[in-house]
């Protein structure tokens, strides 16, 4: 196969070997940090495929500088780092890796919910630092999940998985607000409610929507004001959905009791970010899909999407279907 691919970060060798065995000339970005836009262009300029990560901004400028490009295969479910419309206009297929990271991301979400409800991060840290004076009948108290209301914002695959674990494993009442109307969710014991009701009723809100023009900065002061007193917020989707300045206020002055975010804006946060000073905020380093299980499958699908595009076969998952016009 007379094709070249730029892989923007070291991925599992097994996945790379699949490209090499198919006769694809494969260039791998060797650094720990992602390539800059210029480095991306310099490396991908003569390539037919880019195997990208969410840390690569594949915009019009990049696409225009890669005249041979046939496929952009993102090793992620989210594709907000790619100009889908422009890629489609140029006849370039964009692949992503849905489904295989649903379980991992849902498990992380549940882990963060548990951490907040038991105040685990603080309790472990205090213990380590000699602040465990004695067992105390009315101190170090957390909250049980059973009977509490979880509000899921965005009932796609991950939202549905979180809803079902919360309801089946922990006996939570689940309500959700979603644009999508997916049949699978009918099997889940959860009730659809308006956004306002979700904000008013949920003890814990977990964000699982896409990042788009409507959701950018959506969780702002105006929304926080409508949330229940002492409620908790989790975000494992995209950092941009939360207005971080307003989150800081809602965590300092209420109504939020605590929050856990796996995603921030930017990523990583600058080391002097005020968010790091908040005792009731947990920040993890965008690890929703970071399990060996999920990342192995994601890498394999990303490679398959490249090879399928080169072989004029359907991609395992085509993210820009509605924009694609083969030129
Ligand atoms: C995704 O796939 O969109 C995740 O956020 C990457 O970890």
Short mmCIF file of C-alpha atoms and ligand atoms in Angstrom, two decimals:
data_model
loop_
_atom_site.label_atom_id
_atom_site.label_comp_id
_atom_site.label_asym_id
_atom_site.label_seq_id
_atom_site.Cartn_x
_atom_site.Cartn_y
_atom_site.Cartn_z
CA UNK A 1 0.00 0.00 0.00
CA UNK A 2 1.56 3.28 -1.03
CA UNK A 3 0.27 5.34 1.91
CA UNK A 4 1.83 7.37 4.72
CA UNK A 5 0.39 7.95 8.17
CA UNK A 6 1.44 10.30 10.94
CA UNK A 7 0.65 8.95 14.41
CA UNK A 8 0.72 11.91 16.77
CA UNK A 9 1.80 10.03 19.92
CA UNK A 10 3.33 6.69 20.83
CA UNK A 11 0.53 4.12 20.99
CA UNK A 12 0.68 0.36 21.61
CA UNK A 13 3.18 -1.38 19.34
CA UNK A 14 0.57 -4.00 18.38
CA UNK A 15 -1.55 -1.29 16.81
CA UNK A 16 1.42 0.24 15.00
CA UNK A 17 2.40 -3.22 13.74
CA UNK A 18 -1.00 -3.55 12.07
CA UNK A 19 -0.27 -0.42 10.02
CA UNK A 20 3.23 -1.61 9.17
CA UNK A 21 2.03 -5.10 8.16
CA UNK A 22 -0.49 -3.48 5.84
CA UNK A 23 2.46 -1.78 4.13
CA UNK A 24 1.69 1.70 5.46
CA UNK A 25 4.69 3.98 6.01
CA UNK A 26 4.24 5.01 9.61
CA UNK A 27 5.76 8.06 11.29
CA UNK A 28 5.31 8.31 15.06
CA UNK A 29 5.69 11.52 17.07
CA UNK A 30 8.26 10.52 19.70
CA UNK A 31 7.73 13.14 22.40
CA UNK A 32 5.78 12.94 25.64
CA UNK A 33 3.99 16.21 24.83
CA UNK A 34 1.84 16.56 21.72
CA UNK A 35 3.20 18.20 18.56
CA UNK A 36 2.52 21.92 18.14
CA UNK A 37 0.41 22.93 15.15
CA UNK A 38 3.57 23.64 13.18
CA UNK A 39 5.13 20.30 14.11
CA UNK A 40 1.87 18.57 13.22
CA UNK A 41 1.84 20.23 9.81
CA UNK A 42 5.53 19.51 9.16
CA UNK A 43 5.04 15.83 9.92
CA UNK A 44 1.66 15.28 8.30
CA UNK A 45 2.13 17.43 5.18
CA UNK A 46 2.84 14.47 2.87
CA UNK A 47 0.61 11.96 4.70
CA UNK A 48 -2.59 10.26 3.60
CA UNK A 49 -3.72 9.65 7.15
CA UNK A 50 -3.34 11.20 10.60
CA UNK A 51 -3.92 9.06 13.68
CA UNK A 52 -4.67 11.84 16.15
CA UNK A 53 -5.38 12.34 19.84
CA UNK A 54 -7.73 14.81 21.53
CA UNK A 55 -4.69 16.99 22.22
CA UNK A 56 -4.20 17.70 18.49
CA UNK A 57 -6.10 20.62 16.99
CA UNK A 58 -6.84 19.58 13.46
CA UNK A 59 -8.27 22.77 12.06
CA UNK A 60 -8.68 24.20 8.57
CA UNK A 61 -5.06 25.42 8.54
CA UNK A 62 -3.71 21.92 9.28
CA UNK A 63 -6.07 20.25 6.82
CA UNK A 64 -5.16 22.73 4.05
CA UNK A 65 -1.47 21.99 4.52
CA UNK A 66 -2.02 18.24 4.03
CA UNK A 67 -3.15 17.93 0.39
CA UNK A 68 -2.99 14.10 0.33
CA UNK A 69 -5.09 13.59 3.43
CA UNK A 70 -7.80 10.91 3.11
CA UNK A 71 -8.53 10.12 6.74
CA UNK A 72 -8.19 11.59 10.22
CA UNK A 73 -8.60 8.84 12.78
CA UNK A 74 -9.06 10.24 16.28
CA UNK A 75 -8.19 7.89 19.13
CA UNK A 76 -11.10 9.24 21.18
CA UNK A 77 -14.85 9.30 21.13
CA UNK A 78 -14.92 13.11 21.26
CA UNK A 79 -14.00 14.86 18.03
CA UNK A 80 -14.25 18.48 19.16
CA UNK A 81 -10.53 18.87 18.36
CA UNK A 82 -11.21 18.40 14.64
CA UNK A 83 -12.94 20.69 12.16
CA UNK A 84 -15.41 18.01 11.09
CA UNK A 85 -17.26 20.20 8.66
CA UNK A 86 -14.18 21.32 6.80
CA UNK A 87 -12.74 17.80 6.71
CA UNK A 88 -16.05 16.63 5.25
CA UNK A 89 -16.05 19.44 2.71
CA UNK A 90 -12.57 18.30 1.63
CA UNK A 91 -13.80 14.68 1.37
CA UNK A 92 -11.64 13.58 4.30
CA UNK A 93 -13.16 10.91 6.52
CA UNK A 94 -12.97 11.40 10.27
CA UNK A 95 -13.07 8.31 12.47
CA UNK A 96 -13.50 8.04 16.23
CA UNK A 97 -13.58 5.26 18.85
CA UNK A 98 -16.96 5.18 20.62
CA UNK A 99 -18.35 2.34 22.79
CA UNK A 100 -15.02 0.83 23.85
CA UNK A 101 -14.38 3.53 26.45
CA UNK A 102 -17.91 3.71 27.83
CA UNK A 103 -17.32 1.30 30.72
CA UNK A 104 -14.00 2.91 31.72
CA UNK A 105 -15.42 6.42 31.73
CA UNK A 106 -18.56 5.35 33.59
CA UNK A 107 -16.43 3.56 36.20
CA UNK A 108 -14.30 6.67 36.71
CA UNK A 109 -17.45 8.75 37.09
CA UNK A 110 -18.80 6.41 39.75
CA UNK A 111 -15.38 6.47 41.46
CA UNK A 112 -15.48 10.26 41.59
CA UNK A 113 -19.05 10.23 42.92
CA UNK A 114 -17.95 7.87 45.70
CA UNK A 115 -14.93 10.02 46.49
CA UNK A 116 -17.12 13.09 46.89
CA UNK A 117 -19.80 11.35 48.92
CA UNK A 118 -17.32 9.88 51.40
CA UNK A 119 -15.04 12.95 51.25
CA UNK A 120 -12.36 10.34 50.57
CA UNK A 121 -9.64 12.55 49.15
CA UNK A 122 -9.61 14.84 52.18
CA UNK A 123 -9.99 12.00 54.68
CA UNK A 124 -7.07 10.02 53.24
CA UNK A 125 -4.91 13.12 53.06
CA UNK A 126 -5.73 14.07 56.67
CA UNK A 127 -4.95 10.54 57.85
CA UNK A 128 -1.61 10.61 56.07
CA UNK A 129 -0.76 13.92 57.66
CA UNK A 130 -1.39 12.85 61.26
CA UNK A 131 -4.85 14.42 61.60
CA UNK A 132 -6.60 11.19 62.63
CA UNK A 133 -7.08 11.80 66.34
CA UNK A 134 -9.65 9.07 67.07
CA UNK A 135 -12.74 7.26 65.78
CA UNK A 136 -15.50 9.81 66.27
CA UNK A 137 -19.26 9.26 66.32
CA UNK A 138 -20.16 12.49 64.55
CA UNK A 139 -17.05 13.37 62.56
CA UNK A 140 -15.72 12.31 59.16
CA UNK A 141 -19.27 11.62 58.02
CA UNK A 142 -20.09 11.06 54.38
CA UNK A 143 -23.31 10.38 52.55
CA UNK A 144 -24.86 7.13 51.27
CA UNK A 145 -25.76 6.98 47.62
CA UNK A 146 -28.80 4.81 48.14
CA UNK A 147 -32.01 6.80 47.80
CA UNK A 148 -30.21 9.95 46.64
CA UNK A 149 -31.01 11.52 43.28
CA UNK A 150 -28.46 11.43 40.49
CA UNK A 151 -29.08 13.86 37.64
CA UNK A 152 -27.45 12.78 34.40
CA UNK A 153 -26.95 15.59 31.90
CA UNK A 154 -26.54 13.99 28.47
CA UNK A 155 -27.90 10.47 28.14
CA UNK A 156 -25.61 9.07 25.46
CA UNK A 157 -23.68 5.83 25.92
CA UNK A 158 -21.65 6.99 28.92
CA UNK A 159 -24.59 8.76 30.58
CA UNK A 160 -26.68 5.61 30.23
CA UNK A 161 -23.95 3.41 31.69
CA UNK A 162 -23.50 5.72 34.68
CA UNK A 163 -27.27 5.83 35.17
CA UNK A 164 -27.57 2.08 35.15
CA UNK A 165 -24.67 1.47 37.58
CA UNK A 166 -26.01 4.19 39.92
CA UNK A 167 -29.47 2.72 39.89
CA UNK A 168 -28.70 -1.01 39.91
CA UNK A 169 -25.60 -1.10 42.08
CA UNK A 170 -26.33 1.75 44.48
CA UNK A 171 -30.11 2.12 44.49
CA UNK A 172 -29.97 5.76 43.43
CA UNK A 173 -32.97 7.49 41.88
CA UNK A 174 -31.87 8.60 38.43
CA UNK A 175 -33.26 11.51 36.47
CA UNK A 176 -31.78 12.78 33.22
CA UNK A 177 -31.93 15.54 30.70
CA UNK A 178 -30.80 14.80 27.18
CA UNK A 179 -31.16 15.88 23.58
CA UNK A 180 -30.81 12.34 22.32
CA UNK A 181 -33.65 9.88 22.35
CA UNK A 182 -31.93 6.52 22.48
CA UNK A 183 -34.01 3.38 22.86
CA UNK A 184 -31.49 1.64 25.16
CA UNK A 185 -32.22 4.14 27.87
CA UNK A 186 -35.78 2.85 28.10
CA UNK A 187 -34.34 -0.20 29.83
CA UNK A 188 -32.78 1.98 32.50
CA UNK A 189 -34.79 2.94 35.53
CA UNK A 190 -34.49 6.68 34.97
CA UNK A 191 -36.91 9.53 34.31
CA UNK A 192 -36.49 12.25 31.73
CA UNK A 193 -36.94 15.74 33.18
CA UNK A 194 -36.47 19.33 32.03
CA UNK A 195 -33.08 20.93 32.59
CA UNK A 196 -34.60 23.14 35.30
CA UNK A 197 -36.00 20.13 37.16
CA UNK A 198 -32.69 18.31 36.92
CA UNK A 199 -30.99 21.29 38.54
CA UNK A 200 -33.61 21.62 41.27
CA UNK A 201 -33.93 17.94 42.18
CA UNK A 202 -30.52 16.28 41.83
CA UNK A 203 -28.24 15.71 44.81
CA UNK A 204 -25.45 14.95 42.35
CA UNK A 205 -25.27 16.09 38.73
CA UNK A 206 -23.00 14.26 36.32
CA UNK A 207 -22.20 15.86 32.96
CA UNK A 208 -22.03 13.54 29.93
CA UNK A 209 -22.94 15.72 26.97
CA UNK A 210 -20.85 16.60 23.90
CA UNK A 211 -18.97 19.85 23.69
CA UNK A 212 -20.68 22.03 21.10
CA UNK A 213 -21.82 25.65 20.66
CA UNK A 214 -24.81 25.06 22.94
CA UNK A 215 -22.89 23.41 25.76
CA UNK A 216 -19.75 25.61 25.75
CA UNK A 217 -19.74 27.38 29.15
CA UNK A 218 -23.28 26.15 29.87
CA UNK A 219 -22.63 25.37 33.53
CA UNK A 220 -22.23 28.97 34.67
CA UNK A 221 -23.38 31.08 37.61
CA UNK A 222 -26.93 31.23 36.27
CA UNK A 223 -27.14 27.42 36.23
CA UNK A 224 -25.29 26.86 39.51
CA UNK A 225 -27.79 29.22 41.20
CA UNK A 226 -30.59 26.81 40.32
CA UNK A 227 -28.84 23.75 41.77
CA UNK A 228 -29.85 22.24 45.08
CA UNK A 229 -28.08 23.49 48.20
CA UNK A 230 -25.14 21.25 49.10
CA UNK A 231 -25.35 19.39 45.81
CA UNK A 232 -22.34 17.92 44.00
CA UNK A 233 -21.14 18.18 40.42
CA UNK A 234 -19.10 15.73 38.36
CA UNK A 235 -17.66 16.35 34.90
CA UNK A 236 -15.95 13.61 32.90
CA UNK A 237 -16.87 14.99 29.46
CA UNK A 238 -15.15 18.20 28.38
CA UNK A 239 -13.73 21.03 30.52
CA UNK A 240 -15.20 23.80 28.37
CA UNK A 241 -18.75 22.87 29.42
CA UNK A 242 -18.14 24.41 32.84
CA UNK A 243 -17.37 28.08 33.39
CA UNK A 244 -14.48 27.53 35.81
CA UNK A 245 -14.57 31.02 37.34
CA UNK A 246 -18.24 30.49 38.23
CA UNK A 247 -17.49 26.98 39.51
CA UNK A 248 -14.99 28.51 41.90
CA UNK A 249 -17.69 30.89 43.20
CA UNK A 250 -20.31 28.13 43.49
CA UNK A 251 -17.86 25.98 45.48
CA UNK A 252 -16.77 28.85 47.74
CA UNK A 253 -20.16 30.50 48.35
CA UNK A 254 -22.63 27.71 47.54
CA UNK A 255 -24.79 26.10 46.47
CA UNK A 256 -22.24 23.42 45.59
CA UNK A 257 -20.91 21.28 48.41
CA UNK A 258 -18.19 19.75 46.27
CA UNK A 259 -17.22 18.87 42.72
CA UNK A 260 -14.98 16.44 40.86
CA UNK A 261 -13.73 17.23 37.38
CA UNK A 262 -11.66 14.95 35.17
CA UNK A 263 -11.50 17.56 32.43
CA UNK A 264 -10.50 21.21 32.56
CA UNK A 265 -10.02 24.19 30.30
CA UNK A 266 -7.19 24.37 29.37
CA UNK A 267 -5.62 20.97 29.97
CA UNK A 268 -3.56 20.88 32.02
CA UNK A 269 -4.50 23.87 34.18
CA UNK A 270 -1.72 26.35 34.89
CA UNK A 271 -0.04 25.47 38.19
CA UNK A 272 -1.24 28.74 39.75
CA UNK A 273 -4.90 28.07 38.93
CA UNK A 274 -7.17 29.03 41.84
CA UNK A 275 -9.04 25.77 41.30
CA UNK A 276 -6.16 23.90 42.92
CA UNK A 277 -6.73 25.88 46.14
CA UNK A 278 -10.32 24.75 46.62
CA UNK A 279 -10.55 22.06 49.33
CA UNK A 280 -13.89 20.81 48.01
CA UNK A 281 -12.79 20.26 44.41
CA UNK A 282 -11.12 17.11 43.10
CA UNK A 283 -9.31 17.36 39.77
CA UNK A 284 -8.06 14.28 37.93
CA UNK A 285 -5.95 14.38 34.75
CA UNK A 286 -8.47 13.45 31.99
CA UNK A 287 -8.38 9.72 32.67
CA UNK A 288 -11.92 8.68 31.68
CA UNK A 289 -10.67 6.26 29.04
CA UNK A 290 -7.33 5.58 30.72
CA UNK A 291 -7.54 1.84 31.30
CA UNK A 292 -5.40 -0.73 29.54
CA UNK A 293 -8.63 -2.38 28.38
CA UNK A 294 -10.14 0.72 26.79
CA UNK A 295 -6.95 2.22 25.36
CA UNK A 296 -6.01 -1.08 23.69
CA UNK A 297 -9.37 -1.24 21.96
CA UNK A 298 -9.27 2.46 21.08
CA UNK A 299 -5.85 2.08 19.41
CA UNK A 300 -7.03 -0.95 17.43
CA UNK A 301 -10.16 0.82 16.20
CA UNK A 302 -8.17 3.94 15.32
CA UNK A 303 -5.85 1.81 13.18
CA UNK A 304 -8.77 -0.06 11.63
CA UNK A 305 -10.41 3.24 10.69
CA UNK A 306 -7.23 4.27 8.86
CA UNK A 307 -6.93 0.96 7.01
CA UNK A 308 -10.62 0.84 6.16
CA UNK A 309 -10.45 4.34 4.70
CA UNK A 310 -7.43 3.39 2.56
CA UNK A 311 -9.26 0.25 1.39
CA UNK A 312 -12.43 2.24 0.60
CA UNK A 313 -14.33 0.29 3.24
CA UNK A 314 -16.70 1.76 5.81
CA UNK A 315 -15.03 3.10 8.93
CA UNK A 316 -15.82 1.32 12.20
CA UNK A 317 -17.13 4.69 13.28
CA UNK A 318 -17.42 7.68 10.98
CA UNK A 319 -17.78 10.90 12.93
CA UNK A 320 -18.34 13.36 10.07
CA UNK A 321 -20.90 11.41 8.07
CA UNK A 322 -23.29 14.34 7.83
CA UNK A 323 -20.62 16.66 6.45
CA UNK A 324 -18.87 14.33 4.09
CA UNK A 325 -18.98 15.12 0.41
CA UNK A 326 -16.43 13.08 -1.50
CA UNK A 327 -14.63 15.49 -3.81
C1 LIG B 1 -12.54 10.76 24.52
O1 LIG B 1 -12.35 9.70 23.95
O2 LIG B 1 -13.22 11.67 24.04
C2 LIG B 1 -11.90 10.91 25.84
O3 LIG B 1 -12.19 12.11 26.43
C3 LIG B 1 -10.41 10.71 25.70
O4 LIG B 1 -9.92 10.19 26.87
#
